[in-house]
Structures are given as C-alpha cells and as structure tokens.
C-alpha cells in the first residue's frame, strides 16, 4: 500500500481500502443479524458525518441478508458534546429518526472511529432525548483504543492499536470521493503556538 496524504498534508498509509471496508461492513451486518436473531426490530442511527454513510451502507447489506428494509437515520450530537466551551462553534447536523421511531427497538449507533468514547457518550445523551429503545448497541468501522470512558463497541470492523501521536482518517466515497482508512502521524505544534 502506497503512502497517501491526509487532509493536513501529513504522510499517511492506508490500513483499509475500498474492498476491505465493503468486506467488514458485510461481516458486521451478518453479526447484527445473528445477535438480533433476524434484525426485525433493528434501527440504525449514524453519527454525522461518516457514521451516517456507514449506517446507510449497513442498511443495504442488512436488506440483502434479510430481504427486509432496515430503518436508518442520523443522530446529531453537537449540543450534547462535553467540549462545546473548548472549541469554536460548529454547525448543527441533522437528526433524522425513521418514521417508526425508536421506542422498543434495538438501536445500533454507527460511527466511523471509536477513540475516547466521548462522542458515543454524547450520542447516548442525544438518544435519551428522542425516546427509549429496548437496547442500544454500537458499530464502528475502526476502534483505535485510548478510551476515556467505559464504552466499547459491539461490532468492530478493525481494531487498530494506535499511539496518541497517530491519526486515523476515514474517507468514504460519499464525502471524500474514495473509500479508505488512513493511519498517519500528527505533527507537533510549534512551540510558540502552545
């Protein structure tokens, strides 16, 4: 695999390419069907931005397996983040809940990268504002470790042990024009910028 460059221009190497991503999403879909005993009451909620695209892809795979459409939506977590006062204001994303709602359903939250767990904590808070599912599970494309909260994924495409200096960038065709997971090294900030 050739070295690429991430959005900041840093050298990054691909750890997953398009065929790998398709394969792990197929595996995750099969695991969901197996654990949910058919996936009749599953609702997929993607966390913007790339989690939404992954949730839609998983819904397509679930339909291929079960022959039924799986409700899919998105869950904006912006107002539930614990770093709102630390970062500049950001635009709100859309929350779209399927018409059937989530009451009594098995909600599978879908995100691209699991890191500290803070995004998922915010998603659980946002979900609580919407309704009360029967259960909540988590599917992620990449788990890179370094958890700060007691949160773990139920479905993982790839466990990717990283150092804190490394970056993981997920690219999806819908947003970035290609499918890949890139592993790079974060550049140190200049001394006068600290």
Coordinates of N, CA and C in Angstrom, one line a residue:
X1 N 0.8 -1.2 0.0 CA 0.0 0.0 0.0 C 0.9 1.2 0.0
X2 N 0.6 2.1 -0.9 CA 1.4 3.4 -1.0 C 1.0 4.4 0.1
X3 N 2.0 5.2 0.4 CA 1.7 6.3 1.4 C 0.8 7.3 0.7
X4 N -0.2 7.8 1.4 CA -1.1 8.9 0.9 C -0.8 10.1 1.8
X5 N -1.6 11.1 1.6 CA -1.5 12.3 2.5 C -2.9 12.5 3.0
X6 N -3.0 12.8 4.3 CA -4.3 13.1 4.9 C -4.6 14.6 4.6
X7 N -5.8 15.0 5.1 CA -6.2 16.4 4.8 C -5.3 17.5 5.3
X8 N -4.4 17.2 6.2 CA -3.4 18.2 6.7 C -2.1 18.1 5.9
X9 N -2.0 17.2 5.0 CA -0.8 17.1 4.2 C 0.2 16.1 4.8
X10 N -0.1 15.5 5.9 CA 0.8 14.6 6.5 C 0.8 13.3 5.8
X11 N 2.0 12.6 5.7 CA 2.0 11.3 5.1 C 1.2 10.3 5.9
X12 N 0.4 9.5 5.2 CA -0.4 8.5 5.9 C -0.5 7.3 5.0
X13 N -0.5 6.1 5.7 CA -0.6 4.9 4.9 C -2.0 4.3 5.1
X14 N -2.5 3.7 4.0 CA -3.8 3.1 4.1 C -3.7 1.8 4.9
X15 N -4.7 1.6 5.8 CA -4.8 0.3 6.5 C -6.0 -0.4 6.1
X16 N -7.0 0.3 5.5 CA -8.1 -0.4 4.8 C -8.4 0.3 3.5
X17 N -8.7 -0.4 2.5 CA -9.1 0.1 1.2 C -10.5 -0.2 0.9
X18 N -11.1 0.2 -0.2 CA -12.5 0.0 -0.5 C -12.9 -1.4 -0.4
X19 N -12.2 -2.4 -0.9 CA -12.7 -3.8 -0.8 C -12.7 -4.3 0.7
X20 N -11.7 -3.8 1.5 CA -11.7 -4.2 2.9 C -12.9 -3.6 3.6
X21 N -13.2 -2.3 3.3 CA -14.3 -1.7 4.0 C -15.6 -2.4 3.7
X22 N -15.8 -2.7 2.4 CA -17.0 -3.5 2.0 C -17.1 -4.8 2.7
X23 N -16.0 -5.5 2.8 CA -16.0 -6.8 3.5 C -16.3 -6.7 5.0
X24 N -15.7 -5.7 5.7 CA -16.0 -5.6 7.1 C -17.5 -5.2 7.3
X25 N -18.0 -4.4 6.5 CA -19.4 -4.0 6.6 C -20.3 -5.2 6.4
X26 N -20.0 -6.0 5.5 CA -20.8 -7.3 5.3 C -20.7 -8.1 6.5
X27 N -19.5 -8.3 7.1 CA -19.3 -9.1 8.3 C -20.2 -8.5 9.5
X28 N -20.1 -7.2 9.6 CA -20.8 -6.5 10.7 C -22.3 -6.8 10.5
X29 N -22.8 -6.6 9.3 CA -24.2 -6.9 9.0 C -24.6 -8.3 9.4
X30 N -23.8 -9.3 9.1 CA -24.1 -10.6 9.5 C -24.1 -10.8 11.0
X31 N -23.2 -10.1 11.6 CA -23.1 -10.2 13.1 C -24.4 -9.6 13.7
X32 N -24.8 -8.5 13.2 CA -26.1 -7.8 13.7 C -27.2 -8.8 13.5
X33 N -27.4 -9.4 12.4 CA -28.5 -10.3 12.1 C -28.4 -11.5 13.1
X34 N -27.2 -12.0 13.3 CA -27.1 -13.2 14.3 C -27.4 -12.8 15.7
X35 N -26.9 -11.7 16.2 CA -27.1 -11.2 17.6 C -28.5 -10.8 17.8
X36 N -29.2 -10.2 16.8 CA -30.5 -9.7 16.9 C -31.5 -10.7 16.5
X37 N -31.1 -11.9 16.2 CA -32.0 -13.0 15.8 C -32.9 -12.6 14.7
X38 N -32.3 -12.1 13.6 CA -33.1 -11.7 12.4 C -33.2 -10.3 12.2
X39 N -32.9 -9.4 13.1 CA -32.8 -8.0 12.9 C -34.2 -7.3 12.6
X40 N -35.3 -8.0 13.1 CA -36.6 -7.4 12.8 C -36.9 -6.1 13.4
X41 N -36.3 -5.8 14.6 CA -36.6 -4.6 15.3 C -35.4 -3.6 15.4
X42 N -34.4 -3.9 14.5 CA -33.2 -3.0 14.4 C -33.5 -1.7 13.8
X43 N -33.0 -0.6 14.4 CA -32.9 0.7 13.8 C -31.5 1.1 13.8
X44 N -31.0 1.6 12.6 CA -29.6 2.1 12.5 C -29.6 3.6 12.6
X45 N -28.8 4.2 13.5 CA -28.6 5.6 13.6 C -27.2 6.0 13.4
X46 N -26.8 6.6 12.3 CA -25.5 7.1 12.1 C -25.2 8.4 12.8
X47 N -23.9 8.5 13.2 CA -23.5 9.8 13.8 C -22.8 10.5 12.8
X48 N -23.3 11.8 12.4 CA -22.7 12.6 11.4 C -21.2 12.8 11.6
X49 N -20.5 12.8 10.5 CA -20.9 12.7 9.1 C -20.7 11.3 8.6
X50 N -19.6 10.7 8.7 CA -19.3 9.5 8.1 C -20.1 8.3 8.7
X51 N -20.5 8.4 9.9 CA -21.3 7.4 10.5 C -22.7 7.2 9.8
X52 N -23.2 8.3 9.3 CA -24.5 8.3 8.5 C -24.3 7.5 7.3
X53 N -23.2 7.7 6.5 CA -23.0 6.9 5.3 C -22.8 5.5 5.6
X54 N -22.0 5.2 6.7 CA -21.8 3.8 7.1 C -23.1 3.1 7.5
X55 N -24.0 3.8 8.2 CA -25.3 3.3 8.6 C -26.1 3.0 7.3
X56 N -26.1 3.8 6.3 CA -26.9 3.5 5.1 C -26.3 2.3 4.4
X57 N -25.0 2.2 4.4 CA -24.4 1.0 3.7 C -24.8 -0.2 4.5
X58 N -24.8 -0.2 5.8 CA -25.1 -1.3 6.6 C -26.6 -1.7 6.4
X59 N -27.5 -0.7 6.3 CA -28.9 -1.0 6.0 C -29.1 -1.7 4.7
X60 N -28.3 -1.3 3.7 CA -28.3 -2.0 2.4 C -27.9 -3.5 2.5
X61 N -26.8 -3.7 3.3 CA -26.3 -5.0 3.5 C -27.3 -5.9 4.3
X62 N -28.0 -5.3 5.3 CA -29.0 -6.0 6.1 C -30.2 -6.4 5.2
X63 N -30.5 -5.5 4.3 CA -31.6 -5.8 3.3 C -31.3 -7.0 2.4
X64 N -30.0 -7.0 2.0 CA -29.6 -8.1 1.1 C -29.6 -9.4 1.9
X65 N -29.3 -9.4 3.2 CA -29.3 -10.6 4.0 C -30.7 -11.1 4.4
X66 N -31.5 -10.1 4.9 CA -32.8 -10.5 5.4 C -34.0 -10.3 4.5
X67 N -33.8 -9.5 3.4 CA -34.9 -9.3 2.5 C -35.9 -8.2 2.9
X68 N -35.5 -7.6 4.0 CA -36.4 -6.5 4.6 C -35.6 -5.2 4.7
X69 N -36.3 -4.1 4.5 CA -35.6 -2.8 4.7 C -35.4 -2.6 6.2
X70 N -34.2 -2.1 6.6 CA -33.9 -1.7 8.0 C -34.0 -0.2 8.1
X71 N -34.8 0.3 9.0 CA -34.9 1.7 9.2 C -33.6 2.3 9.5
X72 N -33.3 3.4 8.9 CA -32.0 4.1 9.1 C -32.2 5.6 9.2
X73 N -31.4 6.2 10.1 CA -31.5 7.7 10.3 C -30.1 8.2 10.8
X74 N -30.2 9.4 11.3 CA -29.0 10.1 11.8 C -29.2 10.7 13.1
X75 N -28.2 10.9 13.9 CA -28.3 11.4 15.3 C -27.3 12.5 15.5
X76 N -27.7 13.7 15.5 CA -26.8 14.8 15.7 C -26.5 14.9 17.2
X77 N -25.2 15.0 17.6 CA -24.8 15.0 19.0 C -24.2 16.3 19.4
X78 N -24.2 17.3 18.5 CA -23.5 18.6 18.7 C -23.8 19.2 20.1
X79 N -25.0 19.3 20.4 CA -25.4 20.0 21.7 C -25.2 19.2 22.9
X80 N -24.8 17.9 22.7 CA -24.6 17.0 23.9 C -23.1 16.8 24.1
X81 N -22.2 17.4 23.3 CA -20.8 17.2 23.5 C -20.3 17.9 24.7
X82 N -19.3 17.4 25.3 CA -18.7 17.9 26.6 C -17.6 18.9 26.3
X83 N -17.3 19.2 25.0 CA -16.2 20.1 24.7 C -16.8 21.4 24.0
X84 N -18.0 21.7 24.1 CA -18.6 22.8 23.4 C -17.9 24.1 23.8
X85 N -17.6 24.3 25.1 CA -17.0 25.5 25.5 C -15.5 25.6 25.2
X86 N -14.9 24.5 24.8 CA -13.5 24.4 24.5 C -13.1 24.6 23.0
X87 N -14.1 24.5 22.2 CA -13.9 24.5 20.7 C -14.8 25.6 20.1
X88 N -14.4 26.1 18.9 CA -15.3 27.1 18.3 C -16.6 26.5 18.0
X89 N -17.6 27.4 17.8 CA -18.9 27.0 17.4 C -18.9 26.1 16.2
X90 N -19.8 25.2 16.1 CA -19.9 24.3 14.9 C -21.3 24.2 14.5
X91 N -21.5 24.0 13.2 CA -22.8 23.9 12.7 C -23.5 22.6 13.2
X92 N -24.8 22.7 13.4 CA -25.6 21.5 13.8 C -25.8 20.6 12.6
X93 N -25.7 19.4 12.8 CA -26.0 18.4 11.8 C -27.5 18.0 11.9
X94 N -28.0 17.2 11.0 CA -29.4 16.8 11.1 C -29.6 15.5 11.9
X95 N -30.7 15.5 12.7 CA -31.2 14.3 13.3 C -32.4 13.9 12.5
X96 N -32.3 12.7 12.0 CA -33.5 12.1 11.3 C -33.8 10.8 11.9
X97 N -35.0 10.7 12.5 CA -35.4 9.4 13.1 C -36.4 8.8 12.1
X98 N -36.2 7.5 11.8 CA -37.2 6.8 10.9 C -38.6 7.0 11.5
X99 N -39.6 7.0 10.6 CA -41.0 7.2 10.9 C -41.5 6.2 12.0
X100 N -41.0 5.0 12.1 CA -41.4 4.1 13.1 C -40.9 4.4 14.5
X101 N -40.0 5.4 14.5 CA -39.4 5.8 15.8 C -38.4 4.8 16.4
X102 N -38.0 5.0 17.6 CA -37.1 4.0 18.2 C -37.6 3.3 19.5
X103 N -38.8 3.7 19.9 CA -39.4 3.1 21.1 C -39.4 1.6 21.0
X104 N -38.8 0.9 21.9 CA -38.8 -0.6 22.0 C -38.0 -1.3 20.9
X105 N -37.2 -0.5 20.2 CA -36.4 -1.1 19.1 C -35.0 -1.3 19.7
X106 N -34.2 -2.1 18.9 CA -32.8 -2.3 19.1 C -32.1 -1.2 18.3
X107 N -31.6 -0.2 18.9 CA -30.9 0.9 18.1 C -29.4 0.5 18.1
X108 N -28.9 0.5 16.8 CA -27.5 0.3 16.6 C -26.9 1.7 16.2
X109 N -26.1 2.3 17.1 CA -25.4 3.5 16.7 C -24.3 3.2 15.8
X110 N -24.0 4.0 14.8 CA -23.0 3.7 13.8 C -22.0 4.9 13.7
X111 N -20.7 4.6 13.9 CA -19.8 5.7 13.8 C -18.5 5.2 13.0
X112 N -17.7 6.1 12.6 CA -16.5 5.7 11.8 C -15.4 5.2 12.7
X113 N -15.0 6.0 13.7 CA -13.9 5.7 14.6 C -14.3 5.8 16.0
X114 N -13.9 4.8 16.8 CA -14.1 4.9 18.3 C -12.8 5.2 18.9
X115 N -12.7 6.3 19.7 CA -11.5 6.7 20.2 C -11.7 6.9 21.7
X116 N -11.9 8.1 22.3 CA -12.0 8.3 23.7 C -13.4 7.8 24.3
X117 N -14.4 7.7 23.4 CA -15.7 7.3 23.9 C -16.6 8.5 24.1
X118 N -16.1 9.7 24.1 CA -16.9 10.9 24.4 C -18.0 11.1 23.3
X119 N -17.7 10.8 22.1 CA -18.7 11.0 21.1 C -19.9 10.1 21.3
X120 N -19.6 8.8 21.7 CA -20.7 7.9 22.0 C -21.5 8.2 23.2
X121 N -20.8 8.8 24.2 CA -21.5 9.2 25.4 C -22.5 10.3 25.0
X122 N -22.0 11.3 24.2 CA -22.9 12.3 23.7 C -24.1 11.8 22.9
X123 N -23.8 10.7 22.1 CA -24.9 10.1 21.3 C -25.9 9.4 22.2
X124 N -25.5 8.8 23.3 CA -26.4 8.2 24.2 C -27.3 9.3 24.9
X125 N -26.7 10.4 25.2 CA -27.5 11.5 25.8 C -28.5 12.0 24.8
X126 N -28.1 12.2 23.5 CA -29.0 12.7 22.5 C -30.1 11.7 22.2
X127 N -29.8 10.4 22.3 CA -30.8 9.3 22.1 C -31.8 9.4 23.2
X128 N -31.4 9.7 24.4 CA -32.3 9.7 25.5 C -33.3 10.9 25.4
X129 N -33.0 11.9 24.6 CA -33.9 13.0 24.3 C -35.0 12.6 23.3
X130 N -34.7 11.5 22.6 CA -35.6 11.2 21.5 C -36.6 10.1 21.9
X131 N -36.2 9.1 22.7 CA -37.1 8.0 23.1 C -36.3 7.0 23.9
X132 N -37.0 5.9 24.1 CA -36.5 4.8 24.9 C -36.4 3.5 24.1
X133 N -35.2 3.2 23.5 CA -35.1 2.0 22.8 C -35.1 0.8 23.8
X134 N -35.3 -0.4 23.2 CA -35.2 -1.6 24.0 C -33.8 -1.9 24.5
X135 N -32.9 -1.6 23.5 CA -31.4 -1.8 23.8 C -30.7 -0.9 22.8
X136 N -29.4 -0.6 23.2 CA -28.6 0.2 22.3 C -27.3 -0.6 22.1
X137 N -26.8 -0.7 20.9 CA -25.6 -1.3 20.6 C -24.7 -0.3 19.7
X138 N -23.5 -0.6 19.6 CA -22.6 0.3 18.8 C -21.8 -0.5 17.8
X139 N -21.8 0.1 16.6 CA -21.0 -0.5 15.5 C -20.0 0.6 15.0
X140 N -18.8 0.2 14.9 CA -17.8 1.2 14.4 C -16.9 0.5 13.3
X141 N -16.5 1.4 12.4 CA -15.6 0.8 11.4 C -14.2 0.6 12.0
X142 N -13.7 1.5 12.8 CA -12.3 1.3 13.4 C -12.4 1.6 14.9
X143 N -11.8 0.8 15.7 CA -11.6 1.0 17.1 C -10.1 1.2 17.3
X144 N -9.7 2.5 17.7 CA -8.3 2.8 17.8 C -7.8 2.8 19.2
X145 N -8.7 2.4 20.2 CA -8.3 2.4 21.6 C -8.2 3.8 22.3
X146 N -7.6 3.8 23.4 CA -7.4 5.1 24.2 C -8.7 5.6 24.8
X147 N -9.5 4.7 25.3 CA -10.8 5.1 25.9 C -10.6 5.9 27.1
X148 N -11.5 6.9 27.3 CA -11.5 7.7 28.5 C -12.8 7.5 29.3
X149 N -13.7 6.8 28.7 CA -15.0 6.4 29.3 C -15.2 4.9 29.1
X150 N -16.0 4.3 30.0 CA -16.2 2.8 29.9 C -17.2 2.5 28.8
X151 N -16.8 2.6 27.6 CA -17.6 2.4 26.4 C -16.8 1.5 25.5
X152 N -17.6 0.5 25.0 CA -16.9 -0.4 24.0 C -17.9 -0.7 22.9
X153 N -17.4 -1.0 21.7 CA -18.2 -1.3 20.5 C -18.7 -2.8 20.6
X154 N -19.9 -3.0 20.1 CA -20.4 -4.4 20.0 C -20.0 -5.0 18.7
X155 N -19.8 -4.1 17.6 CA -19.4 -4.6 16.3 C -18.2 -3.7 15.9
X156 N -17.1 -4.3 15.5 CA -15.9 -3.6 15.1 C -15.4 -4.1 13.8
X157 N -15.2 -3.2 12.8 CA -14.7 -3.5 11.5 C -13.2 -3.9 11.7
X158 N -12.4 -3.0 12.3 CA -11.0 -3.3 12.5 C -10.5 -2.7 13.8
X159 N -9.9 -3.5 14.7 CA -9.2 -3.0 15.8 C -7.8 -2.5 15.3
X160 N -7.5 -1.2 15.6 CA -6.3 -0.6 15.1 C -5.6 0.0 16.3
X161 N -4.7 -0.7 17.0 CA -4.0 -0.1 18.1 C -3.1 1.0 17.5
X162 N -3.2 2.2 18.2 CA -2.5 3.4 17.8 C -1.8 4.0 19.0
X163 N -0.9 4.9 18.7 CA -0.3 5.8 19.7 C -1.1 7.1 19.7
X164 N -1.0 7.9 20.7 CA -1.7 9.1 20.7 C -1.2 10.1 19.7
X165 N 0.0 9.9 19.2 CA 0.6 10.8 18.2 C 0.0 10.4 16.8
X166 N -0.6 9.3 16.6 CA -1.0 8.8 15.3 C -2.5 9.4 15.1
X167 N -2.8 9.5 13.8 CA -4.1 10.0 13.4 C -4.8 8.9 12.6
X168 N -6.1 8.7 12.7 CA -6.8 7.8 11.9 C -7.9 8.6 11.1
X169 N -7.8 8.6 9.8 CA -8.7 9.3 9.0 C -9.5 8.4 8.1
X170 N -10.8 8.4 8.2 CA -11.7 7.6 7.4 C -12.2 8.4 6.2
X171 N -12.0 7.9 5.1 CA -12.5 8.5 3.9 C -13.6 7.6 3.3
X172 N -14.7 8.2 2.9 CA -15.8 7.5 2.3 C -16.2 8.2 1.0
X173 N -16.5 7.4 0.0 CA -16.8 7.9 -1.3 C -17.9 9.0 -1.3
X174 N -18.9 8.9 -0.5 CA -20.0 9.8 -0.4 C -19.5 11.2 0.0
X175 N -18.5 11.3 0.8 CA -18.0 12.6 1.3 C -16.6 12.9 0.7
X176 N -15.7 11.9 0.5 CA -14.3 12.2 0.1 C -14.0 11.7 -1.3
X177 N -14.9 11.0 -2.0 CA -14.6 10.6 -3.3 C -13.9 9.2 -3.4
X178 N -13.5 8.6 -2.2 CA -12.9 7.3 -2.2 C -13.1 6.7 -0.8
X179 N -13.0 5.4 -0.8 CA -13.1 4.6 0.5 C -11.7 4.2 0.9
X180 N -11.3 4.6 2.2 CA -10.0 4.2 2.7 C -10.0 4.6 4.2
X181 N -9.1 3.9 4.9 CA -8.8 4.3 6.3 C -7.3 4.5 6.3
X182 N -6.9 5.8 6.7 CA -5.5 6.2 6.6 C -5.0 6.3 8.0
X183 N -3.8 5.8 8.2 CA -3.1 6.0 9.5 C -1.9 6.9 9.3
X184 N -1.8 8.0 10.0 CA -0.7 8.9 9.9 C -0.2 9.3 11.2
X185 N 0.8 10.3 11.2 CA 1.4 10.8 12.4 C 1.1 12.3 12.6
X186 N 0.6 12.6 13.7 CA 0.2 14.0 14.0 C 1.5 14.9 14.1
X187 N 1.5 16.0 13.4 CA 2.6 16.9 13.5 C 2.6 17.6 14.9
X188 N 3.7 17.8 15.5 CA 3.8 18.6 16.8 C 3.5 20.0 16.5
X189 N 2.8 20.7 17.4 CA 2.5 22.1 17.2 C 3.8 22.9 17.5
X190 N 4.0 24.0 16.8 CA 5.2 24.9 17.0 C 5.1 25.4 18.5
X191 N 6.3 25.6 19.1 CA 6.4 25.9 20.5 C 5.7 27.2 20.8
X192 N 5.7 28.2 19.9 CA 5.1 29.5 20.2 C 3.6 29.4 20.0
X193 N 3.0 28.3 19.5 CA 1.6 28.2 19.3 C 0.9 27.6 20.5
X194 N 1.7 27.2 21.5 CA 1.1 26.5 22.6 C 0.7 27.4 23.7

